[in-house]
Coordinates of C-alpha atoms and ligand atoms in Angstrom, one line a residue:
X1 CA -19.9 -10.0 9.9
X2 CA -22.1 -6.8 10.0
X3 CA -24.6 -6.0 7.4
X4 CA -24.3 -2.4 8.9
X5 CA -21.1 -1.8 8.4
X6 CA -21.4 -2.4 4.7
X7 CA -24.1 -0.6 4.4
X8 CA -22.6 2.4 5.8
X9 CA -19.6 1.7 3.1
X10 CA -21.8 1.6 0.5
X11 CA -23.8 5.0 1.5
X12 CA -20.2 6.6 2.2
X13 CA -18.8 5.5 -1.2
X14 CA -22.2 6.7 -2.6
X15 CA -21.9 9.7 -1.3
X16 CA -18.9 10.1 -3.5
X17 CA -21.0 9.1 -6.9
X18 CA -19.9 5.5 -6.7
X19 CA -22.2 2.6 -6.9
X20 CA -19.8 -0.2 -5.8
X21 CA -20.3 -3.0 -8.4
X22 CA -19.2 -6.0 -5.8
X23 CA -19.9 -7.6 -2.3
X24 CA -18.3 -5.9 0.8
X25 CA -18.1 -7.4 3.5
X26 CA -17.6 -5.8 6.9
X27 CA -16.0 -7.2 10.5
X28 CA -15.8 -6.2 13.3
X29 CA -12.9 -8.4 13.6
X30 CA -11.2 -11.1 11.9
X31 CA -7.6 -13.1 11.0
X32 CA -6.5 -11.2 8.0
X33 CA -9.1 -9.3 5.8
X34 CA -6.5 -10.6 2.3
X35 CA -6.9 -14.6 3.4
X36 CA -10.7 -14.2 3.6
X37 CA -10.9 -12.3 0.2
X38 CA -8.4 -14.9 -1.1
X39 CA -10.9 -17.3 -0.2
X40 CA -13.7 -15.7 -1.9
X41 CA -11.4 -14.8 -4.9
X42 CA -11.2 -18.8 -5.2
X43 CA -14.8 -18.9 -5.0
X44 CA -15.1 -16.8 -7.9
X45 CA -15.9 -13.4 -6.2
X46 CA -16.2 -10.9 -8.6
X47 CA -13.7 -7.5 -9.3
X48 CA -14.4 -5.2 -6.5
X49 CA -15.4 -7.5 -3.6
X50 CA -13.9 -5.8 -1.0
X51 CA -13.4 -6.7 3.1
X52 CA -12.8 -4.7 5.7
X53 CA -12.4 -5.2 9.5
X54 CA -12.3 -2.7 12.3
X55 CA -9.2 -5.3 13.9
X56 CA -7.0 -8.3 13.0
X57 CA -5.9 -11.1 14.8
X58 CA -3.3 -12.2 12.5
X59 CA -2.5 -9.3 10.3
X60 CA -0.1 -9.9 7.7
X61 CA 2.7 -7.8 6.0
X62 CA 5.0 -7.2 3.5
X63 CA 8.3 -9.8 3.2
X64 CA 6.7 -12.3 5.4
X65 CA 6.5 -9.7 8.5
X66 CA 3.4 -9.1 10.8
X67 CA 1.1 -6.3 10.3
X68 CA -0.2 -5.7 14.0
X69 CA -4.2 -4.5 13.8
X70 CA -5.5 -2.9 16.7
X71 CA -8.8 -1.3 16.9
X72 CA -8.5 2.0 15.5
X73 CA -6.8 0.7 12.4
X74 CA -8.5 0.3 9.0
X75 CA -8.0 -2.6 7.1
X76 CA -9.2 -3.5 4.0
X77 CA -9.0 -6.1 1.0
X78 CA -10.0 -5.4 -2.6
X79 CA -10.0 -7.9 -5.1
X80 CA -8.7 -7.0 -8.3
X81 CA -9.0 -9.1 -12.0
X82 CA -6.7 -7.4 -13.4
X83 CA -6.7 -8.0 -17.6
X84 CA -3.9 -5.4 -18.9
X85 CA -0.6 -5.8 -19.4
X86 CA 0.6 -3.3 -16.7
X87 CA 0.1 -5.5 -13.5
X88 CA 3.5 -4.8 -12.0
X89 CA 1.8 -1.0 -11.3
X90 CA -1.0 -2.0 -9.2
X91 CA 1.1 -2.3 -6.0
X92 CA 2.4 1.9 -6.9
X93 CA -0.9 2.9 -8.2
X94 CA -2.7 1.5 -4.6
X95 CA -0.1 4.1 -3.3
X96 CA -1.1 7.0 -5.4
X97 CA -4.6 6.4 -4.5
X98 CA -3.7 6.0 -0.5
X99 CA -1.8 9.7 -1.0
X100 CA -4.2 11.2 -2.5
X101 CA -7.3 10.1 -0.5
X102 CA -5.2 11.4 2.6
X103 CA -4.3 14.4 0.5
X104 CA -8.5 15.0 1.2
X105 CA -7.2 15.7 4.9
X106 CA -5.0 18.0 4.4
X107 CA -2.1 15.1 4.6
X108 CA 0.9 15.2 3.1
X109 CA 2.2 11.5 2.2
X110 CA 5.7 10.2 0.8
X111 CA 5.5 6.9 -1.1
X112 CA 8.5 4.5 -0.1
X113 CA 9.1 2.5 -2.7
X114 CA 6.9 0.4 -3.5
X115 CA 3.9 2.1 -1.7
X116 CA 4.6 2.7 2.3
X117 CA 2.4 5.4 2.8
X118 CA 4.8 7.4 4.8
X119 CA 3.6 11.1 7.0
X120 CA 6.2 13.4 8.6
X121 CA 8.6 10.3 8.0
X122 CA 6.3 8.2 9.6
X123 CA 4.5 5.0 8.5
X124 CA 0.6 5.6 8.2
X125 CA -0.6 3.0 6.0
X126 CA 1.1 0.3 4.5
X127 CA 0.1 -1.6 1.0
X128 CA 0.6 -5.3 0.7
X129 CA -0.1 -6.6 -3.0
X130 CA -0.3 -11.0 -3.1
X131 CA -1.3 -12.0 -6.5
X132 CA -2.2 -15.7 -7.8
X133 CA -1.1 -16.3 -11.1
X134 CA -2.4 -19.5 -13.9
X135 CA -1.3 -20.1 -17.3
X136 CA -3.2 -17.6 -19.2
X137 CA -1.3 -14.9 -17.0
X138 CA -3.1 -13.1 -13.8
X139 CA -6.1 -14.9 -12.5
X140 CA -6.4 -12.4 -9.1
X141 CA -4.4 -10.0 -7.0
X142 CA -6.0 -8.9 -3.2
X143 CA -4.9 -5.4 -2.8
X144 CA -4.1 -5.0 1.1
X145 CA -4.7 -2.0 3.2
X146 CA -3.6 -1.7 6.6
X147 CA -4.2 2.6 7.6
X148 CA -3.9 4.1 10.9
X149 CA -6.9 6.0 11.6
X150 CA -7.0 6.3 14.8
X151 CA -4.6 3.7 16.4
X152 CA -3.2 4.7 19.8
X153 CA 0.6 3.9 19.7
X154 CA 0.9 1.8 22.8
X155 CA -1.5 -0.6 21.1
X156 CA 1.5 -1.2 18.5
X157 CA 4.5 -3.6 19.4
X158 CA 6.9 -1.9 21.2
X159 CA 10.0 -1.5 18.0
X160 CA 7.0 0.0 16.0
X161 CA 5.6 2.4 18.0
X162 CA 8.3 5.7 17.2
X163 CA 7.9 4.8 13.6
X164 CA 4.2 4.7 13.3
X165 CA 1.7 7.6 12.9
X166 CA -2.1 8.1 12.8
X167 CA -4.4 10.9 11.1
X168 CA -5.7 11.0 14.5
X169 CA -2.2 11.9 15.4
X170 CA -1.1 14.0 12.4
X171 CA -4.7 16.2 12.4
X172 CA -6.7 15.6 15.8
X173 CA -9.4 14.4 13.9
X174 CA -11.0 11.2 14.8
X175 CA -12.4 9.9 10.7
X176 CA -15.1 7.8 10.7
X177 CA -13.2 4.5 8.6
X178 CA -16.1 4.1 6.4
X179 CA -15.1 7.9 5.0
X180 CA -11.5 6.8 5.0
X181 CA -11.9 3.7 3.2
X182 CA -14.5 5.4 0.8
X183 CA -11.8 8.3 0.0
X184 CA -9.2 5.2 -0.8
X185 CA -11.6 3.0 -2.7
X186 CA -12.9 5.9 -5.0
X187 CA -9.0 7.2 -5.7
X188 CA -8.2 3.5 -6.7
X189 CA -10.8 3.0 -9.4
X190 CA -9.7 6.3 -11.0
X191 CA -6.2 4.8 -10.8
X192 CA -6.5 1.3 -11.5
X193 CA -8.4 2.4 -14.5
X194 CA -5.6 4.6 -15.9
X195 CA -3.0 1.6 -15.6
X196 CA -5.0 0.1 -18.5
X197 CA -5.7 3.5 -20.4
X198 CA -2.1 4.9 -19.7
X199 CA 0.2 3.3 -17.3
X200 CA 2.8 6.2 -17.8
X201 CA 0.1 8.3 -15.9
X202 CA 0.6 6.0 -12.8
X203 CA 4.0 6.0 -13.2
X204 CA 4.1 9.7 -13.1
X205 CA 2.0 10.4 -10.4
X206 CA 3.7 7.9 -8.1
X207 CA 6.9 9.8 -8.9
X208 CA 5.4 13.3 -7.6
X209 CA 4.6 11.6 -4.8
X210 CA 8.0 9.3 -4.0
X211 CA 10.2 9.7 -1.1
X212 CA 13.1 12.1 -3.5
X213 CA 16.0 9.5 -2.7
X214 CA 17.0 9.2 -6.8
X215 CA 21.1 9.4 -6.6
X216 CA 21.2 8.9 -3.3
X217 CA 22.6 6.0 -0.8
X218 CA 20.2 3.2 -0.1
X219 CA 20.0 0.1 1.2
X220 CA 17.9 -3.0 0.2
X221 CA 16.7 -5.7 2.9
X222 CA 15.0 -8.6 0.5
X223 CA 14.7 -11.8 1.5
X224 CA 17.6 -12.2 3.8
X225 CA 19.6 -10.5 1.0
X226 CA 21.3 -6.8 1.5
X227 CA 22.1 -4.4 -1.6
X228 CA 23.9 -1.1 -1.0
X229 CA 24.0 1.6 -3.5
X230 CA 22.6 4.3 -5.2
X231 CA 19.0 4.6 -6.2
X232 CA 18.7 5.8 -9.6
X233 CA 14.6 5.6 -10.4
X234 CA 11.7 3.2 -11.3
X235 CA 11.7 1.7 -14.7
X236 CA 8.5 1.4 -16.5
X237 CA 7.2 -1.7 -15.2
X238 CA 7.5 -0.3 -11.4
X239 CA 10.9 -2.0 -10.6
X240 CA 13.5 -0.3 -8.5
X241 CA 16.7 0.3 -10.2
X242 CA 19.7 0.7 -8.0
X243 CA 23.4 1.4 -9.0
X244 CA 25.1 -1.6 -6.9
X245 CA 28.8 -0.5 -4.9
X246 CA 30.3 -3.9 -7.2
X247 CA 29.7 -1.5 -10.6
X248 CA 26.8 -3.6 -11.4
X249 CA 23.0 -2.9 -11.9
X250 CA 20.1 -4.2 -10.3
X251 CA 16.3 -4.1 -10.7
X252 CA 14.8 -4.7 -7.6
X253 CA 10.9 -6.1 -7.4
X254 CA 10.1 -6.2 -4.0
X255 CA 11.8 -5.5 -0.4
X256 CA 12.8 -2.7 1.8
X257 CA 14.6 0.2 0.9
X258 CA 16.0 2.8 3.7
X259 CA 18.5 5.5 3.1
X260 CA 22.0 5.4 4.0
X261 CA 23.2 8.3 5.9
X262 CA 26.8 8.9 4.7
X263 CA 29.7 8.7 7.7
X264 CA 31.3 11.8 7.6
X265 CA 33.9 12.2 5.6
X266 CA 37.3 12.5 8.1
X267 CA 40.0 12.3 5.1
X268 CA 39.5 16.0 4.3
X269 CA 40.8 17.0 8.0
Ligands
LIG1 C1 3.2 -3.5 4.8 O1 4.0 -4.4 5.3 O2 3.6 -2.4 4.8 C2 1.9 -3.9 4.3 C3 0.9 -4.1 5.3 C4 -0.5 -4.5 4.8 C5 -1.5 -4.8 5.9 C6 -2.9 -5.0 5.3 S1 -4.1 -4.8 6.6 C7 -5.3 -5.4 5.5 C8 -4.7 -6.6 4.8 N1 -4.8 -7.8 5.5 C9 -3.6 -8.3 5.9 O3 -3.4 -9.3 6.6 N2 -2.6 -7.5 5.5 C10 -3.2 -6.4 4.7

């Protein structure tokens, strides 16, 4: 762990008027930034405690999957207490505040539902939300961040590589992570506070920035499990509603959603 690190953090998110109220702690490398801040939630860290590492060894994703972390990658943990009744919009506001902290670039992000951070239809971060629940409702969630900074795509696995992007690929600009992760950790306290004050907010500003695939063909890879049909919007409690090709309705919580490209239609010949 280095005490530097942190420290340069702290001075970058002060630097943007924010006195962070928690711990942060800073690696050079480590397994997985969210199972050490899962420990520490445990342990009673406090809101905010936050851990980030230049690399991972054992990086993990959404739906079980591996989130390979090179050096040049951020990634970054924030526990969350959440007390408010909107929890299911954490995982979309973490998005908005991801877009809009690269927005500060000059980047201009899509938000795959729920929150792939996606540039010139490209993956550039990806959001990875575990929560731990007890009987009087949400005891923690770790908020996961894994961003390409400045990773060089042949340090990604091979069937990643053409779908992956950095900003120092998109801009030619090498940003210092500190700065990054300052940019994303400011943006999410503005957001994370509005899910209590007024969850429509979020909801509205994750649809400005969402991937424009409402009425169009998807597909839905969860668990093993394929939907196909037509994507018709988010309902209020961040859930993905999708017309299914049986006539029926679904609302989807989590998985992977990719766009159907429709066969050309031959009849008409
Ligand atoms: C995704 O599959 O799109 C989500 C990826 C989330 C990766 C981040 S990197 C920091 C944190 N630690 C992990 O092990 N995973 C998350």
């Amino acid at each position: 762990m280095t005490e530097s690190g942190a420290d340069g953090l702290r001075e970058a998110l002060r630097a943007r008027g924010l006195d962070w109220p928690a711990p942060i702690e800073h690696h050079d490398r480590l397994a997985s930034t969210s199972d050490r801040l899962k420990e520490r939630a445990r342990e009673g860290a406090p809101e905010w405690t936050t851990v980030l590492a230049l690399e991972q060894t054992a990086g993990r994703g959404r739906q079980g999957r591996a989130w390979a972390s090179p050096a040049g990658g951020l990634y970054l943990s924030v526990l969350l207490r959440p007390r408010f009744e909107s929890v299911g919009l954490i995982p979309l506001a973490a998005g908005v505040a991801v877009a809009e902290a690269l927005g500060e670039q000059g980047i201009q992000t899509e938000l795959k539902w729920p929150n792939d951070v996606l540039a010139a239809g490209r993956k550039l971060a990806g959001i990875l939300a575990e929560a731990s629940s007890s009987v009087s409702g949400f005891d923690w969630v770790v908020l996961g961040l894994g961003l390409n900074v400045a990773t060089a795509v042949e340090a990604l696995p091979e069937e990643v590589r053409s779908s992956a992007v950095s900003i120092l690929g998109l801009t030619g600009r090498r940003c210092a992570v500190a700065d990054v992760a300052a940019a994303v950790l400011a943006r999410l306290t503005v957001w994370y506070h509005a899910l209590r004050a007024e969850p429509r907010a979020v909801l509205r500003s994750w649809r400005e920035h969402a991937v424009p695939w409402w009425g169009r063909r998807v597909e839905l890879h969860s668990g093993g499990r394929i939907l196909r049909g037509v994507a018709e919007g988010v309902d209020p409690g961040g859930a993905l509603l999708l017309a299914l090709d049986d006539g029926t309705r679904a609302t989807i919580l989590s998985g992977d959603v990719t766009a159907v490209r429709l066969e050309p239609d031959t009849t008409q010949r």
